Structures are given as C-alpha cells and as structure tokens.
CSV table of C-alpha atoms and ligand atoms in Angstrom, one decimal:
chain,number,residue,atom,x,y,z
A,73,MET,CA,-137.7,-36.5,74.1
A,74,THR,CA,-140.0,-33.8,72.8
A,75,ILE,CA,-141.8,-31.8,75.5
A,76,SER,CA,-145.5,-31.1,74.9
A,77,LEU,CA,-146.0,-27.4,74.5
A,78,LEU,CA,-149.3,-27.7,76.3
A,79,SER,CA,-147.8,-29.4,79.4
A,80,ASP,CA,-145.0,-26.7,79.3
A,81,ALA,CA,-147.7,-24.0,79.3
A,82,ASN,CA,-149.5,-25.8,82.1
A,83,GLN,CA,-146.4,-25.4,84.3
A,84,ARG,CA,-147.1,-21.7,84.5
A,85,LEU,CA,-150.6,-22.4,85.6
A,86,GLU,CA,-149.3,-24.8,88.4
A,87,LYS,CA,-146.9,-22.1,89.6
A,88,ALA,CA,-149.7,-19.4,89.7
A,89,LEU,CA,-152.1,-21.8,91.5
A,90,GLN,CA,-149.8,-21.7,94.5
A,91,TYR,CA,-150.6,-18.0,95.0
A,92,VAL,CA,-154.4,-18.0,94.7
A,93,THR,CA,-157.1,-19.4,96.8
A,94,ILE,CA,-159.2,-20.9,94.1
A,95,ASP,CA,-161.7,-23.7,94.0
A,96,ASP,CA,-160.1,-27.0,92.9
A,97,ASP,CA,-162.7,-27.3,90.2
A,98,VAL,CA,-161.3,-24.2,88.5
A,99,ALA,CA,-157.8,-25.6,88.3
A,100,THR,CA,-159.2,-28.9,87.1
A,101,ARG,CA,-161.2,-27.3,84.3
A,102,LEU,CA,-158.3,-25.1,83.1
A,103,HIS,CA,-156.0,-28.0,82.5
A,104,TYR,CA,-158.0,-29.3,79.5
A,105,PRO,CA,-159.0,-27.7,76.3
A,106,LYS,CA,-162.8,-27.5,75.9
A,107,ALA,CA,-162.9,-28.7,72.3
A,108,SER,CA,-160.3,-29.5,69.6
A,109,LEU,CA,-161.2,-29.9,66.0
A,110,VAL,CA,-158.8,-31.5,63.4
A,111,VAL,CA,-159.8,-31.1,59.8
A,112,SER,CA,-158.4,-32.2,56.4
A,113,ILE,CA,-158.6,-29.5,53.7
A,114,PRO,CA,-158.4,-30.7,50.1
A,115,VAL,CA,-157.1,-28.0,47.8
A,116,ARG,CA,-156.9,-28.1,44.0
A,117,MET,CA,-153.4,-26.6,43.3
A,118,ASP,CA,-152.7,-24.3,40.3
A,119,ASP,CA,-151.0,-27.2,38.4
A,120,GLY,CA,-154.2,-29.3,38.7
A,121,THR,CA,-153.0,-31.7,41.4
A,122,LEU,CA,-154.9,-32.2,44.7
A,123,ARG,CA,-153.2,-31.6,48.0
A,124,VAL,CA,-154.7,-32.2,51.4
A,125,PHE,CA,-153.7,-29.9,54.3
A,126,GLN,CA,-154.1,-30.5,58.0
A,127,GLY,CA,-156.0,-27.8,59.9
A,128,TYR,CA,-157.0,-27.2,63.5
A,129,ARG,CA,-159.2,-25.1,65.6
A,130,VAL,CA,-159.1,-25.3,69.4
A,131,ARG,CA,-161.5,-23.6,71.8
A,132,TYR,CA,-159.8,-23.8,75.2
A,133,ASP,CA,-162.2,-22.2,77.7
A,134,ASP,CA,-165.3,-20.1,77.2
A,135,SER,CA,-166.3,-19.3,80.8
A,136,ARG,CA,-165.7,-15.6,80.2
A,137,GLY,CA,-167.3,-15.3,76.8
A,138,PRO,CA,-167.0,-16.6,73.2
A,139,THR,CA,-163.6,-17.9,72.5
A,140,LYS,CA,-161.1,-15.7,70.6
A,141,GLY,CA,-157.7,-16.3,68.9
A,142,GLY,CA,-155.8,-16.1,65.7
A,143,VAL,CA,-155.2,-18.6,62.9
A,144,ARG,CA,-151.5,-19.4,62.1
A,145,TYR,CA,-150.2,-20.7,58.7
A,146,HIS,CA,-146.8,-22.3,59.4
A,147,PRO,CA,-145.0,-25.5,58.8
A,148,SER,CA,-144.6,-26.2,62.5
A,149,VAL,CA,-148.3,-26.0,63.3
A,150,SER,CA,-149.5,-29.1,65.3
A,151,LEU,CA,-152.5,-29.9,67.5
A,152,ASP,CA,-150.2,-29.5,70.6
A,153,GLU,CA,-149.0,-26.1,69.4
A,154,VAL,CA,-152.5,-24.9,68.7
A,155,GLN,CA,-153.8,-26.1,72.1
A,156,SER,CA,-151.1,-24.3,74.0
A,157,LEU,CA,-151.6,-21.1,72.0
A,158,ALA,CA,-155.4,-21.4,72.8
A,159,PHE,CA,-154.4,-21.8,76.5
A,160,TRP,CA,-152.4,-18.6,76.4
A,161,MET,CA,-155.3,-16.8,74.7
A,162,THR,CA,-157.5,-17.8,77.6
A,163,PHE,CA,-155.2,-16.1,80.1
A,164,LYS,CA,-154.5,-13.2,77.8
A,165,CYS,CA,-158.1,-12.3,77.4
A,166,ALA,CA,-158.6,-12.5,81.1
A,167,VAL,CA,-155.6,-10.3,81.8
A,168,LEU,CA,-157.1,-7.6,79.6
A,169,ASN,CA,-160.5,-8.2,81.1
A,170,LEU,CA,-162.0,-8.8,77.6
A,171,PRO,CA,-165.3,-10.7,77.6
A,172,PHE,CA,-163.7,-13.6,75.7
A,173,GLY,CA,-162.3,-17.0,76.3
A,174,GLY,CA,-159.3,-18.4,74.5
A,175,ALA,CA,-159.0,-20.2,71.1
A,176,LYS,CA,-156.5,-20.7,68.4
A,177,GLY,CA,-156.4,-22.2,64.9
A,178,GLY,CA,-153.8,-23.2,62.4
A,179,ILE,CA,-152.9,-25.0,59.1
A,180,THR,CA,-149.7,-26.9,58.7
A,181,LEU,CA,-148.0,-25.4,55.6
A,182,ASN,CA,-145.4,-23.1,54.3
A,183,PRO,CA,-147.6,-20.3,52.9
A,184,LYS,CA,-144.6,-18.9,51.0
A,185,GLU,CA,-144.8,-21.9,48.7
A,186,LEU,CA,-148.5,-21.3,47.7
A,187,SER,CA,-149.8,-18.9,45.1
A,188,LYS,CA,-152.4,-16.3,46.1
A,189,PHE,CA,-155.1,-18.4,44.3
A,190,GLU,CA,-154.1,-21.5,46.2
A,191,LEU,CA,-154.0,-19.6,49.5
A,192,GLU,CA,-157.5,-18.3,48.9
A,193,ARG,CA,-158.9,-21.8,48.1
A,194,LEU,CA,-157.1,-23.2,51.2
A,195,THR,CA,-158.6,-20.5,53.4
A,196,ARG,CA,-162.1,-20.9,52.1
A,197,GLY,CA,-161.7,-24.7,52.5
A,198,TYR,CA,-160.6,-24.2,56.1
A,199,VAL,CA,-163.7,-22.1,56.8
A,200,ASP,CA,-166.0,-24.7,55.2
A,201,ALA,CA,-164.5,-27.3,57.5
A,202,ILE,CA,-164.8,-25.2,60.8
A,203,ALA,CA,-167.9,-23.2,60.0
A,204,ASP,CA,-170.0,-25.0,62.7
A,205,PHE,CA,-167.3,-24.5,65.3
A,206,ILE,CA,-167.1,-20.6,64.9
A,207,GLY,CA,-169.5,-17.6,65.0
A,208,PRO,CA,-169.7,-14.1,66.5
A,209,ASP,CA,-171.1,-15.6,69.8
A,210,ILE,CA,-169.1,-18.9,69.7
A,211,ASP,CA,-165.5,-18.4,68.5
A,212,ILE,CA,-164.0,-15.6,66.6
A,213,PRO,CA,-160.8,-16.2,64.5
A,214,ALA,CA,-158.2,-13.4,63.8
A,215,PRO,CA,-154.7,-13.1,62.2
A,216,ASP,CA,-151.6,-14.7,63.7
A,217,VAL,CA,-148.2,-15.8,62.2
A,218,TYR,CA,-148.3,-15.5,58.3
A,219,THR,CA,-152.0,-14.6,58.1
A,220,ASN,CA,-153.1,-11.0,57.4
A,221,PRO,CA,-156.2,-8.9,56.6
A,222,MET,CA,-156.5,-10.4,53.1
A,223,VAL,CA,-156.8,-13.9,54.6
A,224,MET,CA,-159.3,-12.6,57.2
A,225,GLY,CA,-161.4,-11.0,54.4
A,226,TRP,CA,-161.6,-14.4,52.6
A,227,MET,CA,-162.6,-16.1,55.9
A,228,MET,CA,-165.4,-13.6,56.5
A,229,ASP,CA,-166.6,-13.8,52.9
A,230,GLN,CA,-166.7,-17.6,53.0
A,231,TYR,CA,-168.6,-17.6,56.3
A,232,ASN,CA,-171.1,-15.1,54.8
A,233,ILE,CA,-171.6,-17.4,51.8
A,234,ILE,CA,-172.3,-20.4,54.1
A,235,ARG,CA,-174.7,-18.5,56.3
A,236,ARG,CA,-176.3,-16.5,53.4
A,237,LYS,CA,-176.0,-13.2,55.2
A,238,LEU,CA,-173.3,-10.7,56.2
A,239,VAL,CA,-171.7,-11.6,59.5
A,240,PRO,CA,-168.7,-9.2,59.9
A,241,ALA,CA,-168.2,-10.0,63.6
A,242,VAL,CA,-167.3,-13.7,62.9
A,243,VAL,CA,-163.6,-12.7,62.2
A,244,THR,CA,-161.4,-9.8,63.3
A,245,GLY,CA,-158.4,-8.3,61.6
A,246,LYS,CA,-160.4,-7.8,58.4
A,247,PRO,CA,-159.5,-5.2,55.7
A,248,ILE,CA,-161.0,-1.8,56.8
A,249,THR,CA,-163.4,-1.8,53.8
A,250,MET,CA,-164.9,-5.1,55.0
A,251,GLY,CA,-165.5,-4.0,58.6
A,252,GLY,CA,-162.0,-4.0,60.0
A,253,SER,CA,-161.0,-1.6,62.7
A,254,LEU,CA,-158.6,1.2,62.3
A,255,GLY,CA,-155.5,0.5,64.3
A,256,ARG,CA,-155.8,-3.4,64.3
A,257,GLU,CA,-152.8,-4.0,62.1
A,258,THR,CA,-150.5,-2.0,64.5
A,259,ALA,CA,-152.3,-3.1,67.7
A,260,THR,CA,-149.9,-5.8,68.9
A,261,ALA,CA,-146.9,-3.6,68.6
A,262,MET,CA,-148.7,-0.5,69.9
A,263,GLY,CA,-149.9,-2.4,73.0
A,264,ALA,CA,-146.4,-3.7,73.6
A,265,PHE,CA,-145.0,-0.2,73.2
A,266,PHE,CA,-147.5,1.2,75.8
A,267,VAL,CA,-146.4,-1.5,78.3
A,268,MET,CA,-142.8,-0.6,77.7
A,269,GLN,CA,-143.3,3.1,78.0
A,270,ARG,CA,-145.3,2.6,81.2
A,271,ALA,CA,-142.7,0.3,82.8
A,272,LEU,CA,-139.5,2.2,81.7
A,273,PRO,CA,-139.5,4.7,84.6
A,274,TRP,CA,-140.0,1.9,87.1
A,275,LEU,CA,-136.9,0.3,85.6
A,276,GLY,CA,-135.0,3.6,86.2
A,277,ARG,CA,-134.5,4.3,82.5
A,278,THR,CA,-135.2,6.7,79.7
A,279,PRO,CA,-135.7,5.8,76.0
A,280,ALA,CA,-132.4,7.6,75.0
A,281,GLU,CA,-130.4,5.4,77.5
A,282,THR,CA,-132.1,2.2,76.4
A,283,THR,CA,-130.6,-0.1,73.7
A,284,VAL,CA,-133.0,-2.7,72.2
A,285,ALA,CA,-132.7,-5.9,70.1
A,286,VAL,CA,-135.8,-7.1,68.3
A,287,GLN,CA,-136.0,-10.7,67.1
A,288,GLY,CA,-138.6,-11.1,64.3
A,289,PHE,CA,-139.5,-8.5,61.7
A,290,GLY,CA,-143.1,-9.4,60.9
A,291,ASN,CA,-146.3,-7.5,61.8
A,292,ALA,CA,-145.3,-7.2,65.5
A,293,GLY,CA,-141.5,-7.0,65.4
A,294,ALA,CA,-141.1,-4.5,62.5
A,295,ILE,CA,-143.8,-2.1,63.9
A,296,ILE,CA,-142.5,-2.2,67.5
A,297,ALA,CA,-139.0,-1.6,66.3
A,298,GLU,CA,-140.2,1.5,64.4
A,299,LEU,CA,-142.3,2.8,67.3
A,300,LEU,CA,-139.3,2.5,69.6
A,301,TYR,CA,-137.0,4.1,67.1
A,302,HIS,CA,-139.4,7.1,66.8
A,303,ALA,CA,-139.7,7.3,70.6
A,304,GLY,CA,-135.9,7.7,70.9
A,305,TYR,CA,-134.8,4.2,71.9
A,306,ARG,CA,-131.6,2.9,70.3
A,307,VAL,CA,-132.6,-0.1,68.3
A,308,VAL,CA,-129.3,-1.9,67.7
A,309,ALA,CA,-130.3,-5.2,66.2
A,310,VAL,CA,-133.2,-6.7,64.3
A,311,SER,CA,-133.7,-10.1,62.6
A,312,ASP,CA,-136.1,-12.1,60.5
A,313,SER,CA,-136.3,-15.9,59.9
A,314,LYS,CA,-133.2,-15.8,57.7
A,315,GLY,CA,-130.9,-13.8,60.1
A,316,GLY,CA,-130.2,-10.4,61.5
A,317,VAL,CA,-128.1,-7.2,61.5
A,318,TYR,CA,-126.4,-5.6,64.5
A,319,ALA,CA,-125.1,-2.0,64.6
A,320,PRO,CA,-124.1,-0.8,68.2
A,321,GLN,CA,-124.7,2.9,67.2
A,322,GLY,CA,-128.3,2.1,66.3
A,323,LEU,CA,-130.2,1.3,63.2
A,324,ASP,CA,-132.4,3.6,61.1
A,325,ILE,CA,-135.5,1.4,61.4
A,326,PRO,CA,-137.7,3.1,58.8
A,327,SER,CA,-135.1,2.5,56.1
A,328,VAL,CA,-134.5,-1.1,57.3
A,329,ARG,CA,-138.3,-1.6,56.8
A,330,GLN,CA,-138.2,0.0,53.4
A,331,ILE,CA,-135.3,-2.1,52.2
A,332,LYS,CA,-136.7,-5.3,53.8
A,333,ASN,CA,-140.0,-4.7,52.0
A,334,ALA,CA,-138.1,-4.4,48.7
A,335,ASN,CA,-135.7,-7.3,49.3
A,336,GLN,CA,-137.8,-9.6,51.6
A,337,GLU,CA,-134.7,-10.3,53.7
A,338,ILE,CA,-133.0,-8.5,56.6
A,339,LYS,CA,-129.6,-9.5,55.5
A,340,ALA,CA,-130.0,-7.5,52.4
A,341,VAL,CA,-130.6,-4.4,54.4
A,342,TYR,CA,-127.2,-3.0,54.8
A,343,CYS,CA,-125.2,-5.1,52.4
A,344,THR,CA,-127.1,-4.0,49.2
A,345,GLY,CA,-129.0,-1.0,50.5
A,346,THR,CA,-127.9,2.6,50.0
A,347,VAL,CA,-127.0,3.0,53.7
A,348,CYS,CA,-124.5,0.2,53.3
A,349,SER,CA,-121.5,2.4,53.2
A,350,ASP,CA,-122.7,4.8,56.0
A,351,VAL,CA,-123.4,2.3,58.8
A,352,ASP,CA,-121.0,-0.1,60.4
A,353,HIS,CA,-122.9,-3.3,61.0
A,354,GLU,CA,-122.5,-7.0,61.6
A,355,VAL,CA,-124.5,-9.7,60.1
A,356,ILE,CA,-125.7,-12.0,63.0
A,357,SER,CA,-127.8,-15.1,63.5
A,358,ASN,CA,-131.1,-15.2,65.4
A,359,GLU,CA,-129.3,-17.1,68.2
A,360,GLN,CA,-126.6,-14.4,68.4
A,361,LEU,CA,-129.3,-11.6,68.6
A,362,LEU,CA,-130.8,-13.2,71.7
A,363,GLU,CA,-127.4,-13.1,73.5
A,364,LEU,CA,-126.5,-9.5,72.7
A,365,ASP,CA,-125.4,-7.1,75.4
A,366,VAL,CA,-128.5,-4.8,75.2
A,367,ASP,CA,-130.8,-3.3,77.8
A,368,VAL,CA,-134.0,-4.7,76.4
A,369,LEU,CA,-134.6,-7.8,74.4
A,370,VAL,CA,-137.8,-8.1,72.4
A,371,PRO,CA,-138.5,-11.7,71.1
A,372,ALA,CA,-141.2,-11.1,68.5
A,373,ALA,CA,-141.0,-14.2,66.4
A,374,LEU,CA,-142.0,-17.7,67.5
A,375,GLU,CA,-142.2,-19.8,70.7
A,376,ASN,CA,-139.3,-21.7,72.4
A,377,GLN,CA,-136.5,-19.3,71.6
A,378,ILE,CA,-135.1,-19.0,75.1
A,379,THR,CA,-134.8,-22.4,76.7
A,380,SER,CA,-132.7,-24.0,79.5
A,381,SER,CA,-129.8,-24.3,76.9
A,382,ASN,CA,-129.4,-20.6,76.2
A,383,ALA,CA,-131.0,-18.9,79.2
A,384,HIS,CA,-127.5,-18.7,80.9
A,385,HIS,CA,-126.2,-16.7,77.9
A,386,ILE,CA,-128.9,-14.0,77.8
A,387,ARG,CA,-127.4,-10.6,78.8
A,388,ALA,CA,-130.3,-8.2,78.5
A,389,PRO,CA,-131.7,-7.3,82.0
A,390,PHE,CA,-135.2,-6.8,80.6
A,391,ILE,CA,-137.2,-9.0,78.2
A,392,PHE,CA,-140.5,-8.0,76.7
A,393,GLU,CA,-142.2,-11.0,75.2
A,394,VAL,CA,-144.0,-9.8,72.0
A,395,ALA,CA,-144.2,-13.3,70.6
A,396,ASN,CA,-146.4,-16.0,72.2
A,397,GLY,CA,-144.3,-18.3,74.4
A,398,PRO,CA,-140.8,-17.3,73.4
A,399,ILE,CA,-139.4,-18.5,76.7
A,400,THR,CA,-139.9,-22.1,77.9
A,401,SER,CA,-141.0,-22.8,81.5
A,402,ASP,CA,-137.6,-24.4,82.4
A,403,ALA,CA,-135.8,-21.2,81.3
A,404,ASP,CA,-138.0,-19.0,83.7
A,405,PRO,CA,-136.1,-19.9,86.9
A,406,ILE,CA,-132.7,-19.5,85.3
A,407,LEU,CA,-133.6,-16.0,84.1
A,408,GLU,CA,-135.1,-15.2,87.4
A,409,GLU,CA,-132.1,-16.3,89.4
A,410,ARG,CA,-129.9,-14.2,87.1
A,411,GLY,CA,-132.1,-11.1,87.9
A,412,ILE,CA,-133.5,-10.8,84.4
A,413,GLN,CA,-137.0,-9.4,84.5
A,414,VAL,CA,-139.5,-10.8,82.0
A,415,PHE,CA,-142.6,-8.9,81.0
A,416,PRO,CA,-144.9,-11.8,79.9
A,417,ASP,CA,-146.5,-12.4,76.6
A,418,ILE,CA,-150.1,-12.6,78.0
A,419,LEU,CA,-149.7,-8.9,78.9
A,420,VAL,CA,-147.2,-7.5,76.4
A,421,ASN,CA,-148.7,-8.8,73.2
A,422,ALA,CA,-152.3,-8.5,74.3
A,423,GLY,CA,-152.8,-5.3,72.3
A,424,GLY,CA,-153.8,-7.4,69.2
A,425,VAL,CA,-156.7,-9.2,70.8
A,426,THR,CA,-157.7,-6.0,72.6
A,427,VAL,CA,-158.2,-4.2,69.3
A,428,SER,CA,-159.8,-7.3,67.9
A,429,TYR,CA,-162.4,-6.9,70.7
A,430,PHE,CA,-162.9,-3.3,69.7
A,431,GLU,CA,-163.4,-4.5,66.1
A,432,TRP,CA,-166.0,-7.0,67.2
A,433,VAL,CA,-167.8,-4.3,69.3
A,434,GLN,CA,-167.8,-1.9,66.3
A,435,ASN,CA,-169.2,-4.7,64.0
A,436,ARG,CA,-172.0,-5.4,66.4
A,437,SER,CA,-172.9,-1.8,67.1
A,438,GLY,CA,-172.5,-0.6,63.5
A,439,LEU,CA,-170.7,2.5,64.9
A,440,TYR,CA,-167.1,2.9,63.7
A,441,TRP,CA,-164.4,4.6,65.8
A,442,SER,CA,-161.5,6.9,64.8
A,443,LEU,CA,-157.9,5.8,65.1
A,444,GLU,CA,-157.5,8.2,68.0
A,445,GLU,CA,-160.4,6.5,69.8
A,446,VAL,CA,-159.0,3.0,69.2
A,447,ASN,CA,-155.5,3.9,70.3
A,448,GLY,CA,-156.7,5.9,73.3
A,449,ARG,CA,-158.8,3.0,74.6
A,450,LEU,CA,-155.9,0.6,73.9
A,451,GLU,CA,-153.5,2.7,75.9
A,452,THR,CA,-156.0,2.9,78.8
A,453,SER,CA,-156.4,-0.9,78.9
A,454,MET,CA,-152.7,-1.7,78.6
A,455,ASN,CA,-151.7,0.8,81.2
A,456,ARG,CA,-154.4,-0.4,83.6
A,457,GLU,CA,-153.3,-4.0,83.4
A,458,THR,CA,-149.6,-3.2,83.4
A,459,ASP,CA,-150.2,-1.3,86.7
A,460,ASN,CA,-152.3,-4.2,88.1
A,461,ILE,CA,-149.7,-6.9,87.3
A,462,TRP,CA,-146.8,-4.8,88.6
A,463,ALA,CA,-148.7,-4.3,91.9
A,464,ILE,CA,-149.5,-8.0,92.2
A,465,ALA,CA,-145.9,-9.0,91.6
A,466,LYS,CA,-144.7,-6.5,94.3
A,467,ASP,CA,-147.4,-7.7,96.7
A,468,LEU,CA,-146.8,-11.4,96.3
A,469,HIS,CA,-143.0,-11.2,95.6
A,470,THR,CA,-143.4,-13.1,92.4
A,471,SER,CA,-142.2,-12.7,88.8
A,472,LEU,CA,-144.3,-10.6,86.5
A,473,ARG,CA,-145.3,-13.8,84.7
A,474,THR,CA,-146.7,-15.4,87.8
A,475,ALA,CA,-148.4,-12.2,88.7
A,476,ALA,CA,-150.1,-12.0,85.3
A,477,TYR,CA,-151.3,-15.6,85.6
A,478,VAL,CA,-152.6,-14.9,89.2
A,479,HIS,CA,-154.5,-11.9,87.9
A,480,ALA,CA,-156.0,-13.9,85.0
A,481,LEU,CA,-156.8,-16.8,87.3
A,482,ASN,CA,-158.8,-14.6,89.7
A,483,ARG,CA,-160.9,-13.4,86.9
A,484,LEU,CA,-161.3,-16.9,85.3
A,485,GLY,CA,-162.0,-18.3,88.8
A,486,ASP,CA,-164.9,-15.9,89.4
A,487,ALA,CA,-166.4,-16.8,86.1
A,488,ILE,CA,-166.1,-20.5,86.5
A,489,LYS,CA,-167.4,-20.3,90.1
A,490,ALA,CA,-170.4,-18.4,89.0
A,491,LYS,CA,-171.5,-21.4,87.0
A,492,GLY,CA,-171.3,-23.7,90.0
A,493,THR,CA,-168.4,-25.5,91.8
A,494,ARG,CA,-168.2,-28.2,94.4
A,495,ASP,CA,-168.5,-25.6,97.2
A,496,PHE,CA,-171.5,-24.1,95.5
A,497,TYR,CA,-173.4,-27.4,95.4
A,498,MET,CA,-172.2,-29.0,98.7
A,499,ASN,CA,-172.4,-26.1,101.1
B,505,LIG,N1,-153.0,-13.8,67.1
B,505,LIG,C1,-153.1,-12.7,68.1
B,505,LIG,C2,-152.7,-13.2,69.4
B,505,LIG,O1,-152.0,-14.1,69.6
B,505,LIG,C3,-154.4,-12.0,68.1
B,505,LIG,C4,-155.6,-12.8,68.4
B,505,LIG,C5,-157.0,-12.1,68.2
B,505,LIG,O2,-156.9,-10.9,67.8
B,505,LIG,O3,-158.0,-12.7,68.4
B,505,LIG,O4,-152.9,-12.5,70.4
C-alpha cells in the first residue's frame, strides 16, 4: 500500500493540534490545499518529436499572504508530492514569520535527459500554462530540486513576455543580473548552518568535537558540508544520488566539491582524484550513510529517507533536516523513543525561502542589499525562530518538530481567525 505523502504530512498537523487552543475552523481549513493546478506541457524536442510533460502548481494556503514555494523537476514528482511540499511551505513561511502562504510546483521528468534548449522550451511552456495562477501578489515560484537561477530567469522572462512588462518579483532565485538577490543560492545551507551553530552549545558540543554525515550533494548539501568544514566540524561522509564516501578522519570538502564538479559523481572523488592516495576512505551507499556512527546526520536530498524500516538503525543522536520531509511521520516516535533529537525541516531549511522573501522585497522596493545585509538579516531571523522553537519544546515537553508546528499554527490561526471563524460569527 502506498501512503499518501499529504496524509503523512497531515499527521504532524494532528499531533501539533493537541497542544494549541485553536478554532476548529483553522484546523479544518489547513487539512486541504486551496487550489491545485495540473497542466500538460507539449514540448518540441531537439529531434523534432513532440513530448508532453505533466506539470503541477499547488497553492496550499494564503491566509498570511501570497503563496510561495519552489518548482521541482524530478521523475518522482506527482500531485500528492507537490501538495505535501506546498503544505510544508505553508508552515515553513509561518515559522519564519514571512508574509507568505505556502505553494509548490513541479514537472515530472528527468532533467538530466533533456538538452538545455529542451529545458528552456519546457520551462517557458510551464509558465504559459500556469501564468494566471501566479504573480507577485498571488503566488511566487522559486528554485527547488534540479531547478536553478537559469531556470528562474527563463520563468521570469516568459512571464514578462505574457504580461508585456517587467515583473521581477514574480519569481525568486533569479540570476543576480535579472534582479536576483545576493546570497540566495547559498541561503538554504546558510540558514541551516545558523540553526546548527545556535543549537550546538545547547547540545553540549563544540564544532571540533562534532562529526557529521551529509546525505545529498546538491545546492543545499554541498554548501552546508563546506560551511561546516570551514567552521571546524569533522565532515566524515557525503553522498549524492549515485552513492557516497566515508572517511572517519574527515573529508576535505572543498576538494570533494571540486572533483565532484569535474566528474559529476561523488564516487569519483577519492578513487580517481589526486587525494586518492592520501585519504583512507570507504565507498558507501546512501542507506549506509544514514546509519553511520556520527554525532550529526544531515539528510539534504529527498523526502522519505528515514522511515519505520530504518529508524531503528540510525545512530546519530542529532538530525538536522535540510531536505524537505526526509523523515516519515511513523519514524518520528521511533527516533524520539531512542532519544534522537530532530531539528525539523520547516525550521532548518527555511533559509532559502527567507532570502527569497528578501529578494521579493528588493524587487518591489528597487533598492538592492549587500551580501552582508542579506546574511545578517538571515542570521537574525534564523536565530530568533530557533530560540522560539527551542523554548516552546521545553515549555510543552514536545519534540522540536511538534514545537515548530505549534509555533506556525499559532501564527496561521491568528491570520485565519482575523478573517472570521465560527466564534467570530456566532458570539
Ligand atoms: N524550494 C525551497 C524550499 O523548499 C525554497 C522556496 C522559495 O524560495 O520560495 O524551501
């Protein structure tokens, strides 16, 4: 039986609802996505054939502002996945107190099989199909798995063509020359790094005493691995979709990134690279990486990596979820019982959408910020909400995940209530 991702995501909502006094109307509203658009995108391929791709855009809830969320290009994209990712975005934006609701988009494909020309035609076709569903005051797409500034630039350009004017605030994560923000590309990793640095003393540790394994070596995983390496953590394992490497004495992350960029594969890192002879390492699978005996585990790839089948084998006492939804709800109690503390995705990876908000603000004001200003504001926001969630968890004796949902629910509840609930009308 396949479990719907959205109903799994809703389990977290149910749990948090036990800890808040909130109008029933709020809970009822938050169980359903506001609007889901499914589109077919016909694309003329380079060889002259016509292929039709399936695309989605879901606006989950807009009670706190226009909806916000990335667009994912991946073979496993489905309506259910996009809806649950939009659900998480709703809570993530509320956790960071951004004036946004949650959305998500996606196209089902393996982008590595398409040429750049084909990807551009596909992206422009997607924007044509969803143009009436998005806009700077309605819904603002951004990058996610396998989309990047180049794709966002095409999206903005196509939207401009349709509207016959420049509308930079319709998409975030754009190239800097097209109105992108400094610091947006590193923002997800940087935000996660701030959370980790903030929490480390509470966990009774220092960077030098902390070993880390990072699953995923994309925009988020590779950058957080490098930030941790430079801050003095011992990053002992990294992986990409094809597999990973493990070196108990620690990996030289900048050179891993360099070799990965040249070879496109982590496994190539130590076997063919110049450091091959200097560093003892083991080639491991993604599953093995998750079960390593490390202090901190950082899942930074896709959802559903830690489930009820492998939660018993996880050895890291601390997990920082840089990916969206890497742990299923049935794995939560197993990890909790075993004393494993999970810093949840809706806080840890919220740096990306926070700097997306800064980009949207800069586009609308026309005043552009320095990298120091972006990172400074990001650090303030991440620290503030890490402190808030830590305090709620202590106060309510809950997991950090439940505390994060409670925190978001209170903010969402206030916004939904302000528009009228049963109590509002009947009392
Ligand atoms: N895709 C990112 C996320 O999952 C960023 C979304 C955004 O910037 O709007 O948080």
